[in-house]
Amino acid sequence: MKRYALIGRNIQYSYSPLVHQEIALSAGIHIEYSIMSIEPMAFIGAVDRLRSGYDGFNITKPYKTDILPYLSKNYSVTGAVNTVCVSSGDLIGYNTDGTGFLKSLEYHNIDISGEILILGAGGAARTLAYELDKLSKVYIYNRTITKAQAIIDELGLKNTHDADLNNLQPTVIINATTLGLNNEMSLPNGVKTERLQTVYDTIYNPACTPIMSWAKENGIKAVNGLAMLFFQALDAQKIWNGVELSKAQIIQTLKNIEAKI
Ligand code: NAP
């Protein structure tokens, strides 16, 4: 049986094992998928164990860039890797966060033709901005302002700007901060919501965050990050095992996952 894992820090809450097992079940393959929640000092040892005993692994916070020196080849264009294929002891890096996010937009039928406001400037925000910059007018609002500009500069984004909340009429707000994981409100003061159609929280646990509750109460579409997690996992399984699911299988697999959460 092929072995996979998710490596990160303080990630016991992750639904990745469930999501990968359900995808594997739908695809008719047998895999083992475990969580390796480790402190930074244990990172090098964990990479050695993954290299010798696993067929591939996913990487999450805070190690998405720490893996770069260990890769023989890297197909990620954002400077962060979330998926590694182990091939004869070589580690090959990919990033499926961006493609997973775009597929989740399509799955939820989210219109991105207006102004998109991304809250946060961490790893997730960086990936979302990179993908959305090709398709929309994007604005990043972050507590630490310099980090928003750093994303724009480092990725050479053309349609993305530091957000001035007073002069912005977003149609979609995406929460890519960690605010909401502990039921904090992530909607910043002063944001204009007259044209707002969709609130997308990248958080999936809890399934309904305060910003999502606020959106629902105000008749605004609200989605969480489960589909994003699902599609990046599906793309990882495509890289590892050539998995492709039909639209009907995707809908059913997501239903199965939701039922088990
Ligand atoms: P990260 O790199 O640690 O970035 C955290 C972000 O949250 C930063 O912009 C930080 O602002 C902001 N923040 C933290 N505490 C704050 C506070 N008290 N007030 C205002 N802003 C605050 O984390 P990440 O990896 O990007 O993850 C961000 C979120 O995305 C997490 O909630 C994670 O669950 C979610 N995510 C979901 C998926 C999925 O598949 N659904 C995948 C990846 C991530 P500063 O820069 O000012 O510190």
PDB file of N, CA and C in Angstrom, residues 11-100:
ATOM      1  N   ILE A  11      -0.791  20.687  13.648  1.00  0.00           N
ATOM      2  CA  ILE A  11      -1.775  20.428  12.583  1.00  0.00           C
ATOM      3  C   ILE A  11      -2.652  19.223  12.890  1.00  0.00           C
ATOM      4  N   GLN A  12      -2.776  18.905  14.176  1.00  0.00           N
ATOM      5  CA  GLN A  12      -3.595  17.747  14.543  1.00  0.00           C
ATOM      6  C   GLN A  12      -5.039  17.915  14.085  1.00  0.00           C
ATOM      7  N   TYR A  13      -5.481  19.184  13.919  1.00  0.00           N
ATOM      8  CA  TYR A  13      -6.875  19.459  13.543  1.00  0.00           C
ATOM      9  C   TYR A  13      -7.161  19.157  12.072  1.00  0.00           C
ATOM     10  N   SER A  14      -6.128  18.903  11.261  1.00  0.00           N
ATOM     11  CA  SER A  14      -6.295  18.858   9.806  1.00  0.00           C
ATOM     12  C   SER A  14      -7.230  17.744   9.356  1.00  0.00           C
ATOM     13  N   TYR A  15      -8.046  18.057   8.335  1.00  0.00           N
ATOM     14  CA  TYR A  15      -8.927  17.059   7.731  1.00  0.00           C
ATOM     15  C   TYR A  15      -8.241  16.343   6.562  1.00  0.00           C
ATOM     16  N   SER A  16      -6.972  16.624   6.312  1.00  0.00           N
ATOM     17  CA  SER A  16      -6.306  16.043   5.130  1.00  0.00           C
ATOM     18  C   SER A  16      -6.372  14.505   5.082  1.00  0.00           C
ATOM     19  N   PRO A  17      -6.138  13.793   6.218  1.00  0.00           N
ATOM     20  CA  PRO A  17      -6.234  12.330   6.132  1.00  0.00           C
ATOM     21  C   PRO A  17      -7.612  11.875   5.656  1.00  0.00           C
ATOM     22  N   LEU A  18      -8.664  12.472   6.216  1.00  0.00           N
ATOM     23  CA  LEU A  18     -10.033  12.125   5.817  1.00  0.00           C
ATOM     24  C   LEU A  18     -10.256  12.422   4.327  1.00  0.00           C
ATOM     25  N   VAL A  19      -9.840  13.605   3.901  1.00  0.00           N
ATOM     26  CA  VAL A  19     -10.071  14.026   2.511  1.00  0.00           C
ATOM     27  C   VAL A  19      -9.341  13.084   1.545  1.00  0.00           C
ATOM     28  N   HIS A  20      -8.076  12.775   1.830  1.00  0.00           N
ATOM     29  CA  HIS A  20      -7.320  11.884   0.935  1.00  0.00           C
ATOM     30  C   HIS A  20      -7.894  10.469   0.929  1.00  0.00           C
ATOM     31  N   GLN A  21      -8.319   9.984   2.093  1.00  0.00           N
ATOM     32  CA  GLN A  21      -8.900   8.635   2.147  1.00  0.00           C
ATOM     33  C   GLN A  21     -10.187   8.575   1.334  1.00  0.00           C
ATOM     34  N   GLU A  22     -11.006   9.615   1.425  1.00  0.00           N
ATOM     35  CA  GLU A  22     -12.274   9.621   0.682  1.00  0.00           C
ATOM     36  C   GLU A  22     -12.019   9.717  -0.826  1.00  0.00           C
ATOM     37  N   ILE A  23     -11.033  10.516  -1.220  1.00  0.00           N
ATOM     38  CA  ILE A  23     -10.681  10.600  -2.653  1.00  0.00           C
ATOM     39  C   ILE A  23     -10.196   9.228  -3.132  1.00  0.00           C
ATOM     40  N   ALA A  24      -9.337   8.594  -2.324  1.00  0.00           N
ATOM     41  CA  ALA A  24      -8.798   7.282  -2.699  1.00  0.00           C
ATOM     42  C   ALA A  24      -9.933   6.257  -2.839  1.00  0.00           C
ATOM     43  N   LEU A  25     -10.881   6.315  -1.911  1.00  0.00           N
ATOM     44  CA  LEU A  25     -12.032   5.401  -1.942  1.00  0.00           C
ATOM     45  C   LEU A  25     -12.808   5.592  -3.245  1.00  0.00           C
ATOM     46  N   SER A  26     -13.065   6.841  -3.603  1.00  0.00           N
ATOM     47  CA  SER A  26     -13.813   7.138  -4.834  1.00  0.00           C
ATOM     48  C   SER A  26     -13.033   6.708  -6.072  1.00  0.00           C
ATOM     49  N   ALA A  27     -11.697   6.780  -5.990  1.00  0.00           N
ATOM     50  CA  ALA A  27     -10.858   6.433  -7.154  1.00  0.00           C
ATOM     51  C   ALA A  27     -10.540   4.942  -7.201  1.00  0.00           C
ATOM     52  N   GLY A  28     -10.919   4.209  -6.138  1.00  0.00           N
ATOM     53  CA  GLY A  28     -10.670   2.762  -6.100  1.00  0.00           C
ATOM     54  C   GLY A  28      -9.215   2.411  -5.860  1.00  0.00           C
ATOM     55  N   ILE A  29      -8.512   3.237  -5.106  1.00  0.00           N
ATOM     56  CA  ILE A  29      -7.121   2.906  -4.753  1.00  0.00           C
ATOM     57  C   ILE A  29      -6.985   2.827  -3.232  1.00  0.00           C
ATOM     58  N   HIS A  30      -5.945   2.126  -2.783  1.00  0.00           N
ATOM     59  CA  HIS A  30      -5.728   1.983  -1.345  1.00  0.00           C
ATOM     60  C   HIS A  30      -4.480   2.751  -0.945  1.00  0.00           C
ATOM     61  N   ILE A  31      -4.639   3.660   0.002  1.00  0.00           N
ATOM     62  CA  ILE A  31      -3.482   4.428   0.471  1.00  0.00           C
ATOM     63  C   ILE A  31      -3.524   4.546   1.993  1.00  0.00           C
ATOM     64  N   GLU A  32      -2.349   4.866   2.530  1.00  0.00           N
ATOM     65  CA  GLU A  32      -2.281   5.220   3.947  1.00  0.00           C
ATOM     66  C   GLU A  32      -1.904   6.697   3.980  1.00  0.00           C
ATOM     67  N   TYR A  33      -2.566   7.497   4.817  1.00  0.00           N
ATOM     68  CA  TYR A  33      -2.251   8.938   4.872  1.00  0.00           C
ATOM     69  C   TYR A  33      -2.249   9.364   6.337  1.00  0.00           C
ATOM     70  N   SER A  34      -1.090   9.811   6.816  1.00  0.00           N
ATOM     71  CA  SER A  34      -0.988  10.150   8.236  1.00  0.00           C
ATOM     72  C   SER A  34      -0.556  11.605   8.424  1.00  0.00           C
ATOM     73  N   ILE A  35      -0.603  12.030   9.684  1.00  0.00           N
ATOM     74  CA  ILE A  35      -0.196  13.397  10.024  1.00  0.00           C
ATOM     75  C   ILE A  35       1.148  13.369  10.735  1.00  0.00           C
ATOM     76  N   MET A  36       2.060  14.211  10.295  1.00  0.00           N
ATOM     77  CA  MET A  36       3.357  14.351  10.962  1.00  0.00           C
ATOM     78  C   MET A  36       3.430  15.780  11.472  1.00  0.00           C
ATOM     79  N   SER A  37       2.991  15.984  12.709  1.00  0.00           N
ATOM     80  CA  SER A  37       2.976  17.324  13.288  1.00  0.00           C
ATOM     81  C   SER A  37       4.259  17.498  14.079  1.00  0.00           C
ATOM     82  N   ILE A  38       5.191  18.299  13.567  1.00  0.00           N
ATOM     83  CA  ILE A  38       6.532  18.337  14.169  1.00  0.00           C
ATOM     84  C   ILE A  38       7.001  19.769  14.439  1.00  0.00           C
ATOM     85  N   GLU A  39       7.902  19.871  15.389  1.00  0.00           N
ATOM     86  CA  GLU A  39       8.532  21.156  15.708  1.00  0.00           C
ATOM     87  C   GLU A  39       9.691  21.383  14.718  1.00  0.00           C
ATOM     88  N   PRO A  40      10.073  22.665  14.499  1.00  0.00           N
ATOM     89  CA  PRO A  40      11.113  22.967  13.504  1.00  0.00           C
ATOM     90  C   PRO A  40      12.403  22.159  13.669  1.00  0.00           C
ATOM     91  N   MET A  41      12.813  21.901  14.919  1.00  0.00           N
ATOM     92  CA  MET A  41      14.080  21.169  15.114  1.00  0.00           C
ATOM     93  C   MET A  41      14.037  19.762  14.530  1.00  0.00           C
ATOM     94  N   ALA A  42      12.824  19.205  14.414  1.00  0.00           N
ATOM     95  CA  ALA A  42      12.670  17.822  13.935  1.00  0.00           C
ATOM     96  C   ALA A  42      12.465  17.763  12.415  1.00  0.00           C
ATOM     97  N   PHE A  43      12.516  18.919  11.749  1.00  0.00           N
ATOM     98  CA  PHE A  43      12.148  18.957  10.331  1.00  0.00           C
ATOM     99  C   PHE A  43      13.073  18.099   9.451  1.00  0.00           C
ATOM    100  N   ILE A  44      14.382  18.258   9.622  1.00  0.00           N
ATOM    101  CA  ILE A  44      15.321  17.543   8.740  1.00  0.00           C
ATOM    102  C   ILE A  44      15.153  16.029   8.905  1.00  0.00           C
ATOM    103  N   GLY A  45      15.019  15.584  10.156  1.00  0.00           N
ATOM    104  CA  GLY A  45      14.831  14.152  10.410  1.00  0.00           C
ATOM    105  C   GLY A  45      13.545  13.645   9.775  1.00  0.00           C
ATOM    106  N   ALA A  46      12.499  14.468   9.849  1.00  0.00           N
ATOM    107  CA  ALA A  46      11.210  14.061   9.266  1.00  0.00           C
ATOM    108  C   ALA A  46      11.324  13.950   7.742  1.00  0.00           C
ATOM    109  N   VAL A  47      12.040  14.874   7.134  1.00  0.00           N
ATOM    110  CA  VAL A  47      12.211  14.818   5.668  1.00  0.00           C
ATOM    111  C   VAL A  47      12.950  13.525   5.287  1.00  0.00           C
ATOM    112  N   ASP A  48      13.957  13.133   6.068  1.00  0.00           N
ATOM    113  CA  ASP A  48      14.685  11.880   5.789  1.00  0.00           C
ATOM    114  C   ASP A  48      13.754  10.675   5.889  1.00  0.00           C
ATOM    115  N   ARG A  49      12.870  10.680   6.921  1.00  0.00           N
ATOM    116  CA  ARG A  49      11.921   9.558   7.073  1.00  0.00           C
ATOM    117  C   ARG A  49      10.941   9.525   5.906  1.00  0.00           C
ATOM    118  N   LEU A  50      10.500  10.696   5.486  1.00  0.00           N
ATOM    119  CA  LEU A  50       9.539  10.768   4.373  1.00  0.00           C
ATOM    120  C   LEU A  50      10.202  10.295   3.074  1.00  0.00           C
ATOM    121  N   ARG A  51      11.452  10.656   2.887  1.00  0.00           N
ATOM    122  CA  ARG A  51      12.187  10.294   1.671  1.00  0.00           C
ATOM    123  C   ARG A  51      12.356   8.769   1.565  1.00  0.00           C
ATOM    124  N   SER A  52      12.615   8.135   2.717  1.00  0.00           N
ATOM    125  CA  SER A  52      12.918   6.705   2.653  1.00  0.00           C
ATOM    126  C   SER A  52      11.681   5.807   2.820  1.00  0.00           C
ATOM    127  N   GLY A  53      10.621   6.332   3.462  1.00  0.00           N
ATOM    128  CA  GLY A  53       9.511   5.425   3.758  1.00  0.00           C
ATOM    129  C   GLY A  53       8.167   5.788   3.162  1.00  0.00           C
ATOM    130  N   TYR A  54       8.113   6.836   2.353  1.00  0.00           N
ATOM    131  CA  TYR A  54       6.818   7.304   1.841  1.00  0.00           C
ATOM    132  C   TYR A  54       6.880   7.504   0.325  1.00  0.00           C
ATOM    133  N   ASP A  55       5.708   7.499  -0.298  1.00  0.00           N
ATOM    134  CA  ASP A  55       5.617   7.706  -1.749  1.00  0.00           C
ATOM    135  C   ASP A  55       5.416   9.185  -2.104  1.00  0.00           C
ATOM    136  N   GLY A  56       4.975   9.951  -1.106  1.00  0.00           N
ATOM    137  CA  GLY A  56       4.785  11.382  -1.329  1.00  0.00           C
ATOM    138  C   GLY A  56       4.280  12.022  -0.057  1.00  0.00           C
ATOM    139  N   PHE A  57       4.293  13.355  -0.020  1.00  0.00           N
ATOM    140  CA  PHE A  57       3.744  14.031   1.154  1.00  0.00           C
ATOM    141  C   PHE A  57       3.285  15.433   0.806  1.00  0.00           C
ATOM    142  N   ASN A  58       2.369  15.924   1.634  1.00  0.00           N
ATOM    143  CA  ASN A  58       1.934  17.320   1.553  1.00  0.00           C
ATOM    144  C   ASN A  58       2.655  18.092   2.653  1.00  0.00           C
ATOM    145  N   ILE A  59       2.787  19.396   2.416  1.00  0.00           N
ATOM    146  CA  ILE A  59       3.465  20.255   3.392  1.00  0.00           C
ATOM    147  C   ILE A  59       2.552  21.431   3.699  1.00  0.00           C
ATOM    148  N   THR A  60       2.438  21.736   4.971  1.00  0.00           N
ATOM    149  CA  THR A  60       1.656  22.915   5.345  1.00  0.00           C
ATOM    150  C   THR A  60       2.460  23.786   6.302  1.00  0.00           C
ATOM    151  N   LYS A  61       1.795  24.823   6.848  1.00  0.00           N
ATOM    152  CA  LYS A  61       2.499  25.821   7.649  1.00  0.00           C
ATOM    153  C   LYS A  61       3.301  25.187   8.777  1.00  0.00           C
ATOM    154  N   PRO A  62       4.500  25.589   9.082  1.00  0.00           N
ATOM    155  CA  PRO A  62       5.218  26.709   8.461  1.00  0.00           C
ATOM    156  C   PRO A  62       6.343  26.239   7.536  1.00  0.00           C
ATOM    157  N   TYR A  63       6.183  25.078   6.904  1.00  0.00           N
ATOM    158  CA  TYR A  63       7.337  24.465   6.222  1.00  0.00           C
ATOM    159  C   TYR A  63       7.316  24.525   4.695  1.00  0.00           C
ATOM    160  N   LYS A  64       6.371  25.291   4.121  1.00  0.00           N
ATOM    161  CA  LYS A  64       6.207  25.260   2.662  1.00  0.00           C
ATOM    162  C   LYS A  64       7.426  25.786   1.900  1.00  0.00           C
ATOM    163  N   THR A  65       8.246  26.610   2.558  1.00  0.00           N
ATOM    164  CA  THR A  65       9.474  27.057   1.887  1.00  0.00           C
ATOM    165  C   THR A  65      10.700  26.334   2.451  1.00  0.00           C
ATOM    166  N   ASP A  66      10.587  25.813   3.674  1.00  0.00           N
ATOM    167  CA  ASP A  66      11.734  25.117   4.281  1.00  0.00           C
ATOM    168  C   ASP A  66      12.131  23.879   3.482  1.00  0.00           C
ATOM    169  N   ILE A  67      11.191  23.330   2.731  1.00  0.00           N
ATOM    170  CA  ILE A  67      11.467  22.107   1.972  1.00  0.00           C
ATOM    171  C   ILE A  67      12.325  22.379   0.726  1.00  0.00           C
ATOM    172  N   LEU A  68      12.356  23.638   0.276  1.00  0.00           N
ATOM    173  CA  LEU A  68      12.976  23.942  -1.031  1.00  0.00           C
ATOM    174  C   LEU A  68      14.408  23.396  -1.190  1.00  0.00           C
ATOM    175  N   PRO A  69      15.303  23.544  -0.186  1.00  0.00           N
ATOM    176  CA  PRO A  69      16.677  23.064  -0.390  1.00  0.00           C
ATOM    177  C   PRO A  69      16.791  21.548  -0.577  1.00  0.00           C
ATOM    178  N   TYR A  70      15.741  20.799  -0.227  1.00  0.00           N
ATOM    179  CA  TYR A  70      15.820  19.333  -0.296  1.00  0.00           C
ATOM    180  C   TYR A  70      15.276  18.769  -1.608  1.00  0.00           C
ATOM    181  N   LEU A  71      14.765  19.649  -2.465  1.00  0.00           N
ATOM    182  CA  LEU A  71      14.118  19.180  -3.693  1.00  0.00           C
ATOM    183  C   LEU A  71      15.129  18.989  -4.825  1.00  0.00           C
ATOM    184  N   SER A  72      14.957  17.908  -5.606  1.00  0.00           N
ATOM    185  CA  SER A  72      15.794  17.735  -6.806  1.00  0.00           C
ATOM    186  C   SER A  72      15.219  18.545  -7.951  1.00  0.00           C
ATOM    187  N   LYS A  73      13.886  18.709  -7.920  1.00  0.00           N
ATOM    188  CA  LYS A  73      13.205  19.458  -8.965  1.00  0.00           C
ATOM    189  C   LYS A  73      12.024  20.163  -8.315  1.00  0.00           C
ATOM    190  N   ASN A  74      11.696  21.368  -8.792  1.00  0.00           N
ATOM    191  CA  ASN A  74      10.573  22.095  -8.194  1.00  0.00           C
ATOM    192  C   ASN A  74       9.713  22.713  -9.294  1.00  0.00           C
ATOM    193  N   TYR A  75       8.481  22.262  -9.379  1.00  0.00           N
ATOM    194  CA  TYR A  75       7.560  22.790 -10.394  1.00  0.00           C
ATOM    195  C   TYR A  75       6.672  23.915  -9.860  1.00  0.00           C
ATOM    196  N   SER A  76       6.864  24.310  -8.586  1.00  0.00           N
ATOM    197  CA  SER A  76       6.043  25.396  -8.035  1.00  0.00           C
ATOM    198  C   SER A  76       6.579  26.740  -8.521  1.00  0.00           C
ATOM    199  N   VAL A  77       5.658  27.640  -8.880  1.00  0.00           N
ATOM    200  CA  VAL A  77       6.095  28.951  -9.369  1.00  0.00           C
ATOM    201  C   VAL A  77       5.908  30.044  -8.327  1.00  0.00           C
ATOM    202  N   THR A  78       5.379  29.712  -7.160  1.00  0.00           N
ATOM    203  CA  THR A  78       5.079  30.748  -6.168  1.00  0.00           C
ATOM    204  C   THR A  78       6.112  30.815  -5.040  1.00  0.00           C
ATOM    205  N   GLY A  79       7.137  30.008  -5.104  1.00  0.00           N
ATOM    206  CA  GLY A  79       8.116  30.013  -4.017  1.00  0.00           C
ATOM    207  C   GLY A  79       7.634  29.249  -2.793  1.00  0.00           C
ATOM    208  N   ALA A  80       6.583  28.465  -2.927  1.00  0.00           N
ATOM    209  CA  ALA A  80       6.100  27.632  -1.818  1.00  0.00           C
ATOM    210  C   ALA A  80       5.642  26.292  -2.392  1.00  0.00           C
ATOM    211  N   VAL A  81       5.936  25.228  -1.652  1.00  0.00           N
ATOM    212  CA  VAL A  81       5.593  23.879  -2.127  1.00  0.00           C
ATOM    213  C   VAL A  81       4.644  23.227  -1.133  1.00  0.00           C
ATOM    214  N   ASN A  82       3.550  22.641  -1.640  1.00  0.00           N
ATOM    215  CA  ASN A  82       2.631  21.950  -0.722  1.00  0.00           C
ATOM    216  C   ASN A  82       2.525  20.457  -1.013  1.00  0.00           C
ATOM    217  N   THR A  83       3.142  20.026  -2.137  1.00  0.00           N
ATOM    218  CA  THR A  83       3.052  18.614  -2.521  1.00  0.00           C
ATOM    219  C   THR A  83       4.416  18.137  -2.999  1.00  0.00           C
ATOM    220  N   VAL A  84       4.835  16.982  -2.465  1.00  0.00           N
ATOM    221  CA  VAL A  84       6.113  16.421  -2.892  1.00  0.00           C
ATOM    222  C   VAL A  84       5.901  14.983  -3.329  1.00  0.00           C
ATOM    223  N   CYS A  85       6.484  14.644  -4.473  1.00  0.00           N
ATOM    224  CA  CYS A  85       6.469  13.272  -4.960  1.00  0.00           C
ATOM    225  C   CYS A  85       7.844  12.672  -4.663  1.00  0.00           C
ATOM    226  N   VAL A  86       7.860  11.498  -4.049  1.00  0.00           N
ATOM    227  CA  VAL A  86       9.135  10.833  -3.776  1.00  0.00           C
ATOM    228  C   VAL A  86       9.379   9.823  -4.892  1.00  0.00           C
ATOM    229  N   SER A  87      10.484  10.011  -5.606  1.00  0.00           N
ATOM    230  CA  SER A  87      10.763   9.139  -6.748  1.00  0.00           C
ATOM    231  C   SER A  87      12.207   8.660  -6.666  1.00  0.00           C
ATOM    232  N   SER A  88      12.391   7.379  -6.361  1.00  0.00           N
ATOM    233  CA  SER A  88      13.728   6.777  -6.186  1.00  0.00           C
ATOM    234  C   SER A  88      14.606   7.624  -5.266  1.00  0.00           C
ATOM    235  N   GLY A  89      14.044   8.081  -4.179  1.00  0.00           N
ATOM    236  CA  GLY A  89      14.808   8.872  -3.199  1.00  0.00           C
ATOM    237  C   GLY A  89      14.898  10.351  -3.543  1.00  0.00           C
ATOM    238  N   ASP A  90      14.471  10.744  -4.740  1.00  0.00           N
ATOM    239  CA  ASP A  90      14.469  12.167  -5.104  1.00  0.00           C
ATOM    240  C   ASP A  90      13.150  12.800  -4.673  1.00  0.00           C
ATOM    241  N   LEU A  91      13.199  14.063  -4.278  1.00  0.00           N
ATOM    242  CA  LEU A  91      11.988  14.784  -3.887  1.00  0.00           C
ATOM    243  C   LEU A  91      11.656  15.804  -4.973  1.00  0.00           C
ATOM    244  N   ILE A  92      10.442  15.699  -5.512  1.00  0.00           N
ATOM    245  CA  ILE A  92      10.021  16.610  -6.585  1.00  0.00           C
ATOM    246  C   ILE A  92       8.857  17.453  -6.062  1.00  0.00           C
ATOM    247  N   GLY A  93       9.009  18.777  -6.136  1.00  0.00           N
ATOM    248  CA  GLY A  93       8.037  19.684  -5.520  1.00  0.00           C
ATOM    249  C   GLY A  93       7.004  20.234  -6.490  1.00  0.00           C
ATOM    250  N   TYR A  94       5.807  20.429  -5.966  1.00  0.00           N
ATOM    251  CA  TYR A  94       4.681  21.005  -6.727  1.00  0.00           C
ATOM    252  C   TYR A  94       3.905  21.919  -5.795  1.00  0.00           C
ATOM    253  N   ASN A  95       3.026  22.726  -6.381  1.00  0.00           N
ATOM    254  CA  ASN A  95       2.069  23.455  -5.544  1.00  0.00           C
ATOM    255  C   ASN A  95       0.674  23.274  -6.136  1.00  0.00           C
ATOM    256  N   THR A  96      -0.204  22.650  -5.365  1.00  0.00           N
ATOM    257  CA  THR A  96      -1.582  22.438  -5.833  1.00  0.00           C
ATOM    258  C   THR A  96      -2.560  23.368  -5.104  1.00  0.00           C
ATOM    259  N   ASP A  97      -2.040  24.246  -4.239  1.00  0.00           N
ATOM    260  CA  ASP A  97      -2.931  25.167  -3.508  1.00  0.00           C
ATOM    261  C   ASP A  97      -3.658  26.102  -4.480  1.00  0.00           C
ATOM    262  N   GLY A  98      -2.913  26.619  -5.451  1.00  0.00           N
ATOM    263  CA  GLY A  98      -3.486  27.600  -6.383  1.00  0.00           C
ATOM    264  C   GLY A  98      -4.535  26.983  -7.290  1.00  0.00           C
ATOM    265  N   THR A  99      -4.189  25.847  -7.891  1.00  0.00           N
ATOM    266  CA  THR A  99      -5.157  25.190  -8.783  1.00  0.00           C
ATOM    267  C   THR A  99      -6.365  24.724  -7.980  1.00  0.00           C
ATOM    268  N   GLY A 100      -6.106  24.245  -6.748  1.00  0.00           N
ATOM    269  CA  GLY A 100      -7.209  23.808  -5.882  1.00  0.00           C
ATOM    270  C   GLY A 100      -8.142  24.961  -5.571  1.00  0.00           C
TER     271      GLY A 100
END
